């Protein structure tokens, strides 16, 4: 008989982040997600993402800790303190982390690999007014603009 595994709160949080990005990284529309999943995501954001879960996210991407500090509107020193003390991010910072993670999942799907998407994020984009897409990750409006651009690219609308 198989034993049930009990997960710590941090392990549950990491799994939720991974499940969320796996869902949003697909081409399935938001309307197909069930209410429990949406509320689990909201609950996770409201409780705050732990630095442990955050570390699992940042390992995957080419952003520096300084980039993340800019995206989260905190100083490098504060981010280092969060790391040292294993702190939990507040709801606004947690939401930004999730938005960037979801955007990355979609970008990897559209461009076929993490490397191709990272190159796109670091290259001036004519459709975005010659702005480097990474520079738009500092606020929700910019992230939404990038998500819209990814959808256009996915559907072959490049201008």
XYZ file of C-alpha atoms in Angstrom:
159
model
C 0.000 0.000 0.000
C 1.301 3.413 -0.969
C 1.873 5.962 1.794
C 0.433 9.435 1.479
C 3.042 12.146 1.247
C 2.465 15.223 3.346
C 3.785 18.457 1.910
C 5.013 21.489 3.786
C 3.333 24.814 3.062
C 6.346 25.903 0.994
C 6.212 22.697 -1.091
C 2.492 23.257 -1.698
C 3.197 26.839 -2.748
C 5.917 25.793 -5.194
C 3.555 23.206 -6.701
C 0.784 25.794 -7.064
C 3.121 28.185 -8.873
C 4.238 25.374 -11.197
C 0.657 24.236 -11.869
C -0.456 27.806 -12.511
C 2.271 28.455 -15.026
C 1.716 25.107 -16.678
C -1.921 26.088 -17.196
C -1.291 29.635 -18.385
C 1.525 28.448 -20.601
C -0.954 26.506 -22.695
C -3.154 27.944 -25.387
C -6.273 27.115 -23.369
C -8.292 30.234 -22.592
C -8.773 31.633 -19.110
C -12.464 30.700 -19.166
C -11.641 26.995 -18.982
C -9.909 27.231 -15.608
C -12.121 26.142 -12.757
C -13.022 28.453 -9.883
C -11.045 26.457 -7.321
C -7.827 26.970 -9.275
C -8.441 30.702 -9.624
C -9.148 31.043 -5.926
C -6.098 28.928 -5.050
C -3.949 31.292 -7.114
C -5.526 34.340 -5.480
C -5.086 32.786 -2.043
C -1.430 32.039 -2.742
C -0.837 35.622 -3.877
C -2.661 37.044 -0.853
C -0.629 34.873 1.531
C 2.553 35.872 -0.277
C 5.111 33.849 -2.178
C 7.970 32.587 -0.043
C 11.543 33.288 -1.022
C 11.999 29.520 -1.475
C 9.294 29.445 -4.153
C 10.765 32.610 -5.669
C 14.202 30.951 -5.883
C 12.667 28.093 -7.871
C 11.303 30.649 -10.319
C 14.429 32.791 -10.713
C 16.653 29.771 -11.411
C 14.854 29.341 -14.715
C 15.449 32.808 -16.116
C 18.326 35.034 -17.106
C 17.200 37.964 -14.954
C 19.628 39.108 -12.290
C 18.574 39.790 -8.713
C 18.961 43.478 -9.575
C 16.435 43.025 -12.416
C 14.025 41.327 -10.014
C 14.469 44.115 -7.461
C 13.482 46.607 -10.185
C 10.473 44.515 -11.250
C 9.306 44.260 -7.621
C 10.069 47.910 -6.781
C 12.362 47.063 -3.887
C 16.047 47.745 -3.321
C 18.762 45.153 -3.893
C 19.457 45.311 -0.159
C 15.832 44.507 0.676
C 15.827 41.588 -1.752
C 19.049 40.278 -0.177
C 17.448 40.563 3.261
C 14.410 38.613 2.033
C 16.791 35.910 0.855
C 18.841 35.849 4.058
C 15.764 35.773 6.313
C 13.654 33.532 4.014
C 10.934 36.169 4.030
C 7.636 36.060 2.215
C 6.795 38.674 -0.412
C 3.736 40.856 0.097
C 0.651 40.435 -2.096
C 1.653 43.066 -4.674
C 5.126 41.616 -5.097
C 3.720 38.076 -5.203
C 1.274 39.094 -7.896
C 4.101 40.604 -9.983
C 6.172 37.426 -9.578
C 3.217 35.321 -10.775
C 2.530 37.668 -13.698
C 6.139 37.433 -14.872
C 6.147 33.654 -14.417
C 2.927 33.335 -16.440
C 4.306 35.651 -19.133
C 7.457 33.537 -19.348
C 5.452 30.345 -19.727
C 3.468 31.875 -22.572
C 6.639 33.241 -24.165
C 8.326 29.842 -24.063
C 5.273 28.322 -25.717
C 5.152 30.966 -28.462
C 8.907 31.008 -29.180
C 9.509 27.292 -28.670
C 12.203 27.621 -26.007
C 13.260 29.619 -22.981
C 16.377 30.821 -24.817
C 14.428 32.160 -27.814
C 11.996 33.983 -25.531
C 14.860 35.443 -23.471
C 16.445 36.751 -26.672
C 13.126 38.382 -27.641
C 12.837 39.972 -24.181
C 16.307 41.528 -24.524
C 15.951 42.836 -28.108
C 14.460 46.183 -29.148
C 10.999 45.566 -30.559
C 9.630 47.624 -33.439
C 6.013 46.726 -32.612
C 6.567 48.101 -29.097
C 8.077 51.387 -30.276
C 11.685 50.128 -30.230
C 11.486 49.398 -26.508
C 13.295 46.424 -25.000
C 10.425 44.210 -23.747
C 12.215 43.459 -20.446
C 11.855 47.143 -19.555
C 8.065 46.726 -19.530
C 8.114 44.161 -16.704
C 8.063 46.862 -14.015
C 4.282 47.272 -13.993
C 1.107 45.339 -14.741
C 0.212 47.453 -17.761
C 3.566 46.628 -19.374
C 3.219 42.924 -18.600
C -0.279 42.913 -20.115
C 1.074 44.685 -23.200
C 3.733 41.981 -23.583
C 1.149 39.222 -23.136
C -0.986 40.836 -25.859
C 2.068 41.019 -28.129
C 2.795 37.324 -27.533
C -0.783 36.454 -28.509
C -0.412 38.522 -31.695
C 2.846 36.752 -32.544
C 1.221 33.396 -31.819
C -1.534 34.207 -34.324
C 0.806 35.670 -36.932
C -0.137 39.323 -36.443
C 3.267 41.001 -36.301
C 2.431 44.689 -36.726
